[in-house]
Amino acid sequence: MSGNKPNKQAGQSYWATVGRQFRKKKVAVASMYIACFLALVAVLAPFLANEKPLMCKYDGSLYFPVFKQIGVDFGLGQFPKELNNVDWKDLKFDFAIWPPVPYSPLNQDAKNIHSVSPLKGQNVPSKRWYHWAGTDELGRDVLAGLIYGTKTAFTVGIVSMFISTIIGIFFGALAGFFGDENFKVSRVRLWLNLIFFFLGLFYAYGVRGYILSDALSNSLAEFMWQFVISLFVFLAIMGVANLLASLLKKIPVLSKQVSFPLDMVISRGIEILVCIPTFFLILLVLATIKKPNIYIIMVIIGLTSWTGIARYIRAELLRIRNLEYIEAAQALGYSGWRIMLRHAIPNALSPVLIAVAFGIASAILVESTLSFLGFGSGEMITWGSLLSSARATPSAWWLAIFPGFAIFITVTVFNLIGEGLTDALDPRLKQ
Amino acid sequence: MLKYIFTRVLFFIPTIFAISLLTFVLMSNAPGDPVENMLTRNQGGEGGQSADKIAGEKAYDNLRKKLGLNLPMFYFSLSSKASSDTLYKIAKPDYRKTLERLSYETGNWPLVQDYYQSVRQLEFAILDLPKDSSTVTPLITLRSAISNLYLNYQDAVITHSLDNMTKVLHQQPSLQGALPALKNVTGAYANLMNHKTFWKNYIPSLFWNGTKCQYHRWLFGDAPWFSKSEDETLSSGFLRGDFGISYFAKRPVSSMIWESIWYTMLISFVAILLTYVISIPLGVYSAVNKDTPADQAISTSLFVLYSLPNFWIATLGIFFLCGGDYLNIFPPTGVADYDVSDPLFLKIGMQAYYLALPLICWTYGSFAYLSRQMRGGMLAVLRQDYIRTAQSKGLEKKKVVWKHAFRNSLLPVITIFSSVFPAMIGGSVVLEFIFTIPGMGKLGFGAVLQRDYPVILTVTMFSAILTLVGYLVSDILYAVVDPRISYSKK
């Protein structure tokens, strides 16, 4: 793919060419717009569906309850006592501006329980309070659930793909760029790194295991903090290993260069990983965790779906590392790592884009399947959990159709974007 | 060719080993106490004497031995000097957890063990105390204090429980019998607190367990290989077809697997057959008639089908087509229930009637995917020079497509087999759940919900093996279709 380098003849950069090719596909562009719209819905979910008014005047003073709630969730400020644990709909406001859907997803409308149809039989004061997509068994508004489900789906898709992209690029780049022969280190450095790797794991995560698990049972933030400390301990230990290696390299016996077959090790590892049925693996992990939640699901999906990206990157780098500009960089005396990070990987990222688009689609699908089966959603409303509630109420067609349609649209849109990118990046189509 | 298959099968070994290791590691820190769950009888603790308690523990230990839980996890274990190499001998997981934490906090496993032994003696001493109307309340206090000692590692809780017990024992003259045991506990605990060696946590150490470990027992078994053994606590291991005992069904996992795998295999094979039978001609047709309205219609609908989540379609199908409040075309969920004496065609017919809707849901996704690949592969081949040559020498179109292009365009479709097959196995979880088909997916799913680890482990292993077989089959097919590929020599 010669287009990886700036395409001077057209006077355009590579990415501009790709963009132009992508824009030629009407369906892909339309999908892009739909995806952006859905992302907007996800971001603005609390303003689109909320039991609290966006703005109201109560008891003579002006409130912005939705904004306030966001502040309260972050631990900034408190609602005044008379507004704590109240049903906002029963309050007598001087005036109030309500969000488009005046219900929160977990808000139970006592007058409309037992799955009220969106077409008939709703017990609401006016059209303003109408449940446009009906309610579920507990009287929760389905449309609010759909809006918040968008948020969950996008979070899952993006976070898990972020994790898998990083892991995939890391392993794929190591395997592809260094291959079996080019990863040369002195004997002492190899051994010290291997030994200190286990020591690092021991001191950072073994000894600190209880500190980490205590932190996790307190709060996620504390856990992240402790985790970062552990990471620092680990990196420090690895640093010591490499410092020691630099010193010991002076001894001739230890300084002999050996090549570590990175490609072989990583490729074999990937081959083994792809043989594990992913869905069973995820179920397996969920079975061993006491209280699986949505974040754990994101991490698991991320940890199990990186092999495709790693393969793409590996294949790209196997090709790129033989190009002249890499040779030039080597001739300039740059280190292997620098060439890989600064010069090789940036040019190998285009196939990753395709993999990410398809990956988001499949991550959303896996998550909705899991929450359909009843895993992990817990207190959260997701499309999958809404769809599974249809199984309990065989007459509520709106519970079966709307959430499934939302999953279908999102998955289709990301698949179409992936298709469009594939065509746009395909060198055969380029003039 | 044979040699190639042989080396591939040889490659299965490290793969299976890695998968089993991964699942085993995941299981090793799983919560819950299966032995406790399986013992339905009264634990004998409440009103009983120490003799009952000992009998109860004996039954517990026997079952634990039968499940193989009395062994260390792996051939070796890597931990710190502070932790213990004999912790696995403590029967109850809850107690084990407390002791492990205590040995981490104090860094002194021998003294923790002394403390644990003294607590146990105290428990027995309390069980043997006289029971009458005046001692009912104090005994309840004592028992709850004991269980506090077993379950807590925090200094405050332990001190508080010990103080409480001392108080109660001193108040009631008839309970004085347990005082020496309590003194022992207090002494052991004080000794432990005075000899903390937290630094031992920082010294890594390797414990060697040898082949007497759970992993080895599970994989290879501990029963003798060539002679029959009467001892029913021995297992013959996964490789010899003994998959352990289900924690919930309380029967051998192997019988459960053989009952359920039949449905999954049946449905998967029929689904794959259907997929290939429909998608190959469709893909070829749509490629040959490229850019005609028919092709566009087929391509669009295939794309839509490909993105349709199958659990949604399945739910909708049950909703609208299987009785309920709407149409009644298909039977309710489940599998056909026929008599053994029914004629064969009736059996097949009934089963087909029941499995029709599941099969549709099983098939359409991979069929759409495959057709698209077939179309792409065909298009790529049709662009090539030799096809143009064939056309220009005046061969009829049919012959060009089916004789010259077809075989080469099959390659991408065959490589996909290796991903379609595992997808079917994985997809079986949600579809079998929706249609209540008693297959492997549903078995595995139920086991996950109940945390029935032997079943989960076996189902995972089986699906991994089936996946590997799928890869092998696709490799062999590849060689059959493409004569350029030869696996026999390099």
Short mmCIF file of N, CA and C in Angstrom, two decimals, chain A residues 42-168:
data_model
loop_
_atom_site.label_atom_id
_atom_site.label_comp_id
_atom_site.label_asym_id
_atom_site.label_seq_id
_atom_site.Cartn_x
_atom_site.Cartn_y
_atom_site.Cartn_z
N ALA A 42 -26.21 9.27 23.61
CA ALA A 42 -25.55 8.64 24.75
C ALA A 42 -24.99 9.68 25.70
N VAL A 43 -24.33 10.71 25.15
CA VAL A 43 -23.72 11.73 25.99
C VAL A 43 -24.79 12.55 26.71
N LEU A 44 -25.85 12.87 25.98
CA LEU A 44 -26.87 13.76 26.54
C LEU A 44 -27.97 13.00 27.29
N ALA A 45 -27.77 11.68 27.50
CA ALA A 45 -28.84 10.88 28.10
C ALA A 45 -29.49 11.52 29.32
N PRO A 46 -28.74 12.03 30.32
CA PRO A 46 -29.41 12.59 31.49
C PRO A 46 -30.28 13.81 31.17
N PHE A 47 -29.99 14.48 30.07
CA PHE A 47 -30.81 15.65 29.74
C PHE A 47 -32.01 15.27 28.88
N LEU A 48 -31.94 14.11 28.26
CA LEU A 48 -33.04 13.69 27.40
C LEU A 48 -34.11 12.95 28.18
N ALA A 49 -33.67 12.19 29.17
CA ALA A 49 -34.64 11.43 29.95
C ALA A 49 -34.26 11.57 31.42
N ASN A 50 -35.14 12.21 32.17
CA ASN A 50 -34.84 12.41 33.58
C ASN A 50 -36.12 12.66 34.34
N GLU A 51 -36.16 12.14 35.56
CA GLU A 51 -37.35 12.36 36.38
C GLU A 51 -37.37 13.77 36.93
N LYS A 52 -36.22 14.44 36.89
CA LYS A 52 -36.14 15.79 37.43
C LYS A 52 -36.30 16.78 36.30
N PRO A 53 -36.83 17.99 36.60
CA PRO A 53 -36.93 19.00 35.55
C PRO A 53 -35.54 19.56 35.21
N LEU A 54 -35.41 20.04 33.98
CA LEU A 54 -34.15 20.67 33.59
C LEU A 54 -33.94 21.96 34.38
N MET A 55 -35.06 22.66 34.59
CA MET A 55 -34.99 23.97 35.25
C MET A 55 -36.34 24.16 35.91
N CYS A 56 -36.34 24.66 37.13
CA CYS A 56 -37.64 24.86 37.76
C CYS A 56 -37.56 25.94 38.83
N LYS A 57 -38.72 26.47 39.15
CA LYS A 57 -38.79 27.43 40.26
C LYS A 57 -39.63 26.78 41.33
N TYR A 58 -39.04 26.59 42.49
CA TYR A 58 -39.74 25.90 43.56
C TYR A 58 -39.55 26.69 44.83
N ASP A 59 -40.67 26.98 45.49
CA ASP A 59 -40.58 27.68 46.77
C ASP A 59 -39.87 29.02 46.63
N GLY A 60 -40.02 29.64 45.48
CA GLY A 60 -39.43 30.96 45.29
C GLY A 60 -38.01 30.96 44.81
N SER A 61 -37.33 29.78 44.80
CA SER A 61 -35.95 29.82 44.32
C SER A 61 -35.80 28.98 43.06
N LEU A 62 -34.81 29.34 42.25
CA LEU A 62 -34.61 28.74 40.94
C LEU A 62 -33.65 27.55 41.07
N TYR A 63 -33.98 26.41 40.44
CA TYR A 63 -33.11 25.24 40.49
C TYR A 63 -32.84 24.74 39.08
N PHE A 64 -31.67 24.08 38.93
CA PHE A 64 -31.38 23.32 37.71
C PHE A 64 -31.12 21.87 38.13
N PRO A 65 -32.19 21.14 38.44
CA PRO A 65 -31.99 19.86 39.15
C PRO A 65 -31.13 18.85 38.39
N VAL A 66 -31.25 18.81 37.05
CA VAL A 66 -30.47 17.80 36.33
C VAL A 66 -28.98 18.07 36.48
N PHE A 67 -28.60 19.35 36.30
CA PHE A 67 -27.19 19.73 36.47
C PHE A 67 -26.74 19.47 37.89
N LYS A 68 -27.63 19.85 38.81
CA LYS A 68 -27.33 19.67 40.23
C LYS A 68 -27.05 18.20 40.54
N GLN A 69 -27.88 17.32 39.94
CA GLN A 69 -27.72 15.89 40.21
C GLN A 69 -26.35 15.41 39.75
N ILE A 70 -25.91 15.92 38.59
CA ILE A 70 -24.58 15.54 38.10
C ILE A 70 -23.51 15.96 39.11
N GLY A 71 -23.68 17.20 39.64
CA GLY A 71 -22.76 17.68 40.68
C GLY A 71 -22.80 16.79 41.90
N VAL A 72 -24.02 16.45 42.34
CA VAL A 72 -24.16 15.63 43.54
C VAL A 72 -23.51 14.26 43.33
N ASP A 73 -23.66 13.70 42.12
CA ASP A 73 -23.04 12.41 41.84
C ASP A 73 -21.53 12.46 41.97
N PHE A 74 -20.97 13.63 41.66
CA PHE A 74 -19.52 13.77 41.78
C PHE A 74 -19.10 14.20 43.18
N GLY A 75 -20.08 14.31 44.09
CA GLY A 75 -19.77 14.68 45.45
C GLY A 75 -19.65 16.17 45.69
N LEU A 76 -20.13 16.98 44.74
CA LEU A 76 -20.10 18.42 44.93
C LEU A 76 -21.50 18.89 45.31
N GLY A 77 -21.67 19.32 46.53
CA GLY A 77 -22.95 19.89 46.93
C GLY A 77 -24.00 18.83 47.21
N GLN A 78 -25.10 19.30 47.70
CA GLN A 78 -26.20 18.44 48.12
C GLN A 78 -27.52 19.09 47.74
N PHE A 79 -28.55 18.27 47.53
CA PHE A 79 -29.87 18.85 47.37
C PHE A 79 -30.37 19.35 48.72
N PRO A 80 -31.16 20.43 48.72
CA PRO A 80 -31.77 20.84 49.98
C PRO A 80 -32.65 19.72 50.53
N LYS A 81 -32.76 19.67 51.84
CA LYS A 81 -33.41 18.53 52.49
C LYS A 81 -34.80 18.23 51.94
N GLU A 82 -35.58 19.30 51.68
CA GLU A 82 -36.96 19.04 51.27
C GLU A 82 -37.04 18.44 49.86
N LEU A 83 -35.91 18.50 49.13
CA LEU A 83 -35.92 17.94 47.78
C LEU A 83 -35.24 16.57 47.71
N ASN A 84 -34.77 16.07 48.86
CA ASN A 84 -34.14 14.75 48.88
C ASN A 84 -35.21 13.68 48.92
N ASN A 85 -35.03 12.65 48.11
CA ASN A 85 -35.97 11.53 48.11
C ASN A 85 -37.42 11.97 47.96
N VAL A 86 -37.68 12.81 46.99
CA VAL A 86 -39.07 13.18 46.73
C VAL A 86 -39.41 12.70 45.33
N ASP A 87 -40.71 12.55 45.08
CA ASP A 87 -41.13 12.32 43.72
C ASP A 87 -41.33 13.68 43.08
N TRP A 88 -40.46 13.99 42.15
CA TRP A 88 -40.44 15.35 41.60
C TRP A 88 -41.75 15.71 40.92
N LYS A 89 -42.46 14.67 40.46
CA LYS A 89 -43.69 14.97 39.74
C LYS A 89 -44.78 15.46 40.68
N ASP A 90 -44.67 15.15 41.98
CA ASP A 90 -45.70 15.56 42.92
C ASP A 90 -45.47 16.97 43.45
N LEU A 91 -44.30 17.54 43.17
CA LEU A 91 -44.01 18.86 43.72
C LEU A 91 -44.83 19.93 43.01
N LYS A 92 -45.12 20.99 43.75
CA LYS A 92 -45.85 22.11 43.15
C LYS A 92 -44.82 23.16 42.74
N PHE A 93 -44.54 23.20 41.46
CA PHE A 93 -43.56 24.16 40.96
C PHE A 93 -44.25 25.45 40.54
N ASP A 94 -43.50 26.55 40.66
CA ASP A 94 -44.01 27.78 40.06
C ASP A 94 -43.97 27.64 38.55
N PHE A 95 -42.82 27.15 38.07
CA PHE A 95 -42.78 26.71 36.67
C PHE A 95 -41.66 25.70 36.55
N ALA A 96 -41.74 24.87 35.52
CA ALA A 96 -40.71 23.84 35.36
C ALA A 96 -40.57 23.49 33.89
N ILE A 97 -39.31 23.30 33.47
CA ILE A 97 -39.06 22.81 32.11
C ILE A 97 -38.58 21.38 32.25
N TRP A 98 -39.35 20.47 31.65
CA TRP A 98 -39.01 19.05 31.79
C TRP A 98 -38.19 18.59 30.59
N PRO A 99 -37.39 17.55 30.79
CA PRO A 99 -36.67 16.96 29.65
C PRO A 99 -37.68 16.32 28.69
N PRO A 100 -37.28 16.03 27.46
CA PRO A 100 -38.21 15.44 26.49
C PRO A 100 -38.91 14.19 27.02
N VAL A 101 -38.15 13.35 27.70
CA VAL A 101 -38.77 12.19 28.34
C VAL A 101 -38.71 12.42 29.85
N PRO A 102 -39.84 12.72 30.47
CA PRO A 102 -39.78 13.11 31.89
C PRO A 102 -39.69 11.92 32.85
N TYR A 103 -38.95 10.89 32.47
CA TYR A 103 -38.79 9.74 33.36
C TYR A 103 -37.32 9.31 33.37
N SER A 104 -36.87 8.84 34.51
CA SER A 104 -35.56 8.20 34.56
C SER A 104 -35.75 6.72 34.26
N PRO A 105 -34.71 6.04 33.80
CA PRO A 105 -34.92 4.65 33.38
C PRO A 105 -35.36 3.73 34.51
N LEU A 106 -34.97 4.04 35.75
CA LEU A 106 -35.34 3.16 36.86
C LEU A 106 -36.57 3.67 37.61
N ASN A 107 -37.09 4.79 37.14
CA ASN A 107 -38.24 5.44 37.74
C ASN A 107 -39.50 4.60 37.53
N GLN A 108 -40.15 4.15 38.60
CA GLN A 108 -41.34 3.32 38.41
C GLN A 108 -42.59 4.16 38.47
N ASP A 109 -43.35 4.13 37.38
CA ASP A 109 -44.59 4.88 37.32
C ASP A 109 -45.70 4.00 37.89
N ALA A 110 -46.11 4.28 39.12
CA ALA A 110 -47.05 3.41 39.83
C ALA A 110 -48.38 3.28 39.10
N LYS A 111 -48.72 4.29 38.32
CA LYS A 111 -50.03 4.23 37.64
C LYS A 111 -49.98 3.40 36.37
N ASN A 112 -48.79 3.10 35.90
CA ASN A 112 -48.68 2.38 34.63
C ASN A 112 -47.83 1.13 34.75
N ILE A 113 -48.08 0.36 35.80
CA ILE A 113 -47.29 -0.87 35.93
C ILE A 113 -47.89 -1.97 35.07
N HIS A 114 -47.27 -3.14 35.07
CA HIS A 114 -47.67 -4.30 34.27
C HIS A 114 -47.66 -3.99 32.80
N SER A 115 -46.57 -3.46 32.30
CA SER A 115 -46.34 -3.31 30.86
C SER A 115 -47.50 -2.67 30.11
N VAL A 116 -47.54 -1.36 30.13
CA VAL A 116 -48.60 -0.66 29.43
C VAL A 116 -48.14 -0.40 27.99
N SER A 117 -49.06 -0.67 27.07
CA SER A 117 -48.74 -0.51 25.65
C SER A 117 -48.58 0.96 25.28
N PRO A 118 -47.72 1.25 24.30
CA PRO A 118 -47.60 2.64 23.84
C PRO A 118 -48.84 3.09 23.06
N LEU A 119 -49.70 2.17 22.67
CA LEU A 119 -50.83 2.56 21.82
C LEU A 119 -52.09 2.85 22.59
N LYS A 120 -52.30 2.19 23.70
CA LYS A 120 -53.58 2.38 24.38
C LYS A 120 -53.46 2.12 25.87
N GLY A 121 -54.43 2.65 26.59
CA GLY A 121 -54.60 2.30 27.99
C GLY A 121 -53.62 2.92 28.95
N GLN A 122 -52.98 4.03 28.57
CA GLN A 122 -52.06 4.65 29.52
C GLN A 122 -52.81 5.59 30.46
N ASN A 123 -52.41 5.54 31.70
CA ASN A 123 -53.04 6.38 32.71
C ASN A 123 -52.12 7.56 33.00
N VAL A 124 -52.18 8.58 32.12
CA VAL A 124 -51.30 9.74 32.28
C VAL A 124 -52.14 11.01 32.25
N PRO A 125 -51.72 12.04 32.97
CA PRO A 125 -52.49 13.29 33.01
C PRO A 125 -52.58 13.97 31.65
N SER A 126 -51.51 13.98 30.88
CA SER A 126 -51.56 14.64 29.58
C SER A 126 -50.54 13.99 28.66
N LYS A 127 -50.55 14.37 27.39
CA LYS A 127 -49.60 13.81 26.42
C LYS A 127 -48.16 14.03 26.86
N ARG A 128 -47.91 15.09 27.66
CA ARG A 128 -46.57 15.40 28.12
C ARG A 128 -45.96 14.23 28.88
N TRP A 129 -46.81 13.51 29.58
CA TRP A 129 -46.33 12.41 30.44
C TRP A 129 -46.52 11.07 29.78
N TYR A 130 -46.80 11.07 28.49
CA TYR A 130 -47.08 9.83 27.79
C TYR A 130 -45.83 8.96 27.71
N HIS A 131 -46.01 7.66 27.85
CA HIS A 131 -44.89 6.73 27.66
C HIS A 131 -44.87 6.35 26.18
N TRP A 132 -44.03 7.00 25.42
CA TRP A 132 -44.09 6.82 23.97
C TRP A 132 -43.69 5.42 23.53
N ALA A 133 -42.91 4.74 24.32
CA ALA A 133 -42.54 3.37 23.96
C ALA A 133 -43.08 2.37 24.98
N GLY A 134 -44.10 2.78 25.73
CA GLY A 134 -44.69 1.88 26.71
C GLY A 134 -43.87 1.78 27.98
N THR A 135 -44.34 0.90 28.87
CA THR A 135 -43.60 0.67 30.12
C THR A 135 -43.37 -0.83 30.27
N ASP A 136 -42.50 -1.17 31.21
CA ASP A 136 -42.27 -2.59 31.46
C ASP A 136 -43.08 -3.05 32.66
N GLU A 137 -42.80 -4.27 33.11
CA GLU A 137 -43.57 -4.88 34.17
C GLU A 137 -43.64 -3.99 35.42
N LEU A 138 -42.55 -3.33 35.75
CA LEU A 138 -42.49 -2.52 36.96
C LEU A 138 -42.95 -1.09 36.72
N GLY A 139 -43.39 -0.77 35.51
CA GLY A 139 -43.85 0.58 35.22
C GLY A 139 -42.72 1.53 34.86
N ARG A 140 -41.58 0.99 34.43
CA ARG A 140 -40.47 1.85 34.04
C ARG A 140 -40.61 2.21 32.57
N ASP A 141 -40.30 3.46 32.25
CA ASP A 141 -40.48 3.96 30.91
C ASP A 141 -39.47 3.30 29.96
N VAL A 142 -39.94 2.71 28.87
CA VAL A 142 -39.06 1.99 27.97
C VAL A 142 -38.18 2.95 27.18
N LEU A 143 -38.75 4.10 26.77
CA LEU A 143 -37.96 5.04 25.98
C LEU A 143 -36.77 5.56 26.80
N ALA A 144 -37.01 5.86 28.08
CA ALA A 144 -35.90 6.29 28.94
C ALA A 144 -34.84 5.20 29.02
N GLY A 145 -35.32 3.95 29.13
CA GLY A 145 -34.39 2.83 29.16
C GLY A 145 -33.58 2.73 27.88
N LEU A 146 -34.25 2.96 26.74
CA LEU A 146 -33.55 2.90 25.45
C LEU A 146 -32.47 3.97 25.38
N ILE A 147 -32.80 5.17 25.87
CA ILE A 147 -31.83 6.27 25.82
C ILE A 147 -30.62 5.97 26.69
N TYR A 148 -30.86 5.47 27.89
CA TYR A 148 -29.73 5.14 28.76
C TYR A 148 -29.00 3.90 28.26
N GLY A 149 -29.74 3.02 27.57
CA GLY A 149 -29.09 1.85 26.98
C GLY A 149 -28.08 2.25 25.92
N THR A 150 -28.36 3.34 25.19
CA THR A 150 -27.41 3.86 24.21
C THR A 150 -26.09 4.19 24.89
N LYS A 151 -26.24 4.83 26.07
CA LYS A 151 -25.04 5.22 26.82
C LYS A 151 -24.23 3.97 27.18
N THR A 152 -24.91 2.97 27.72
CA THR A 152 -24.21 1.74 28.10
C THR A 152 -23.53 1.12 26.88
N ALA A 153 -24.29 1.02 25.79
CA ALA A 153 -23.75 0.35 24.61
C ALA A 153 -22.50 1.06 24.09
N PHE A 154 -22.58 2.38 24.03
CA PHE A 154 -21.42 3.12 23.51
C PHE A 154 -20.24 3.02 24.45
N THR A 155 -20.52 3.10 25.75
CA THR A 155 -19.42 2.98 26.71
C THR A 155 -18.74 1.62 26.54
N VAL A 156 -19.55 0.57 26.45
CA VAL A 156 -18.98 -0.77 26.30
C VAL A 156 -18.16 -0.85 25.02
N GLY A 157 -18.76 -0.39 23.92
CA GLY A 157 -18.06 -0.49 22.64
C GLY A 157 -16.74 0.24 22.67
N ILE A 158 -16.75 1.46 23.17
CA ILE A 158 -15.54 2.29 23.09
C ILE A 158 -14.48 1.83 24.09
N VAL A 159 -14.90 1.58 25.33
CA VAL A 159 -13.91 1.20 26.34
C VAL A 159 -13.27 -0.14 25.98
N SER A 160 -14.10 -1.12 25.60
CA SER A 160 -13.51 -2.43 25.34
C SER A 160 -12.62 -2.39 24.10
N MET A 161 -13.02 -1.61 23.09
CA MET A 161 -12.17 -1.51 21.91
C MET A 161 -10.88 -0.76 22.21
N PHE A 162 -10.95 0.22 23.11
CA PHE A 162 -9.75 0.94 23.51
C PHE A 162 -8.74 -0.05 24.12
N ILE A 163 -9.25 -0.87 25.05
CA ILE A 163 -8.38 -1.84 25.70
C ILE A 163 -7.79 -2.80 24.67
N SER A 164 -8.67 -3.34 23.80
CA SER A 164 -8.17 -4.37 22.89
C SER A 164 -7.25 -3.76 21.84
N THR A 165 -7.48 -2.48 21.46
CA THR A 165 -6.59 -1.86 20.48
C THR A 165 -5.19 -1.71 21.06
N ILE A 166 -5.12 -1.25 22.31
CA ILE A 166 -3.81 -1.05 22.91
C ILE A 166 -3.06 -2.37 23.02
N ILE A 167 -3.75 -3.40 23.53
CA ILE A 167 -3.08 -4.70 23.66
C ILE A 167 -2.71 -5.23 22.29
N GLY A 168 -3.65 -5.12 21.34
CA GLY A 168 -3.42 -5.67 20.01
C GLY A 168 -2.25 -4.99 19.33
#
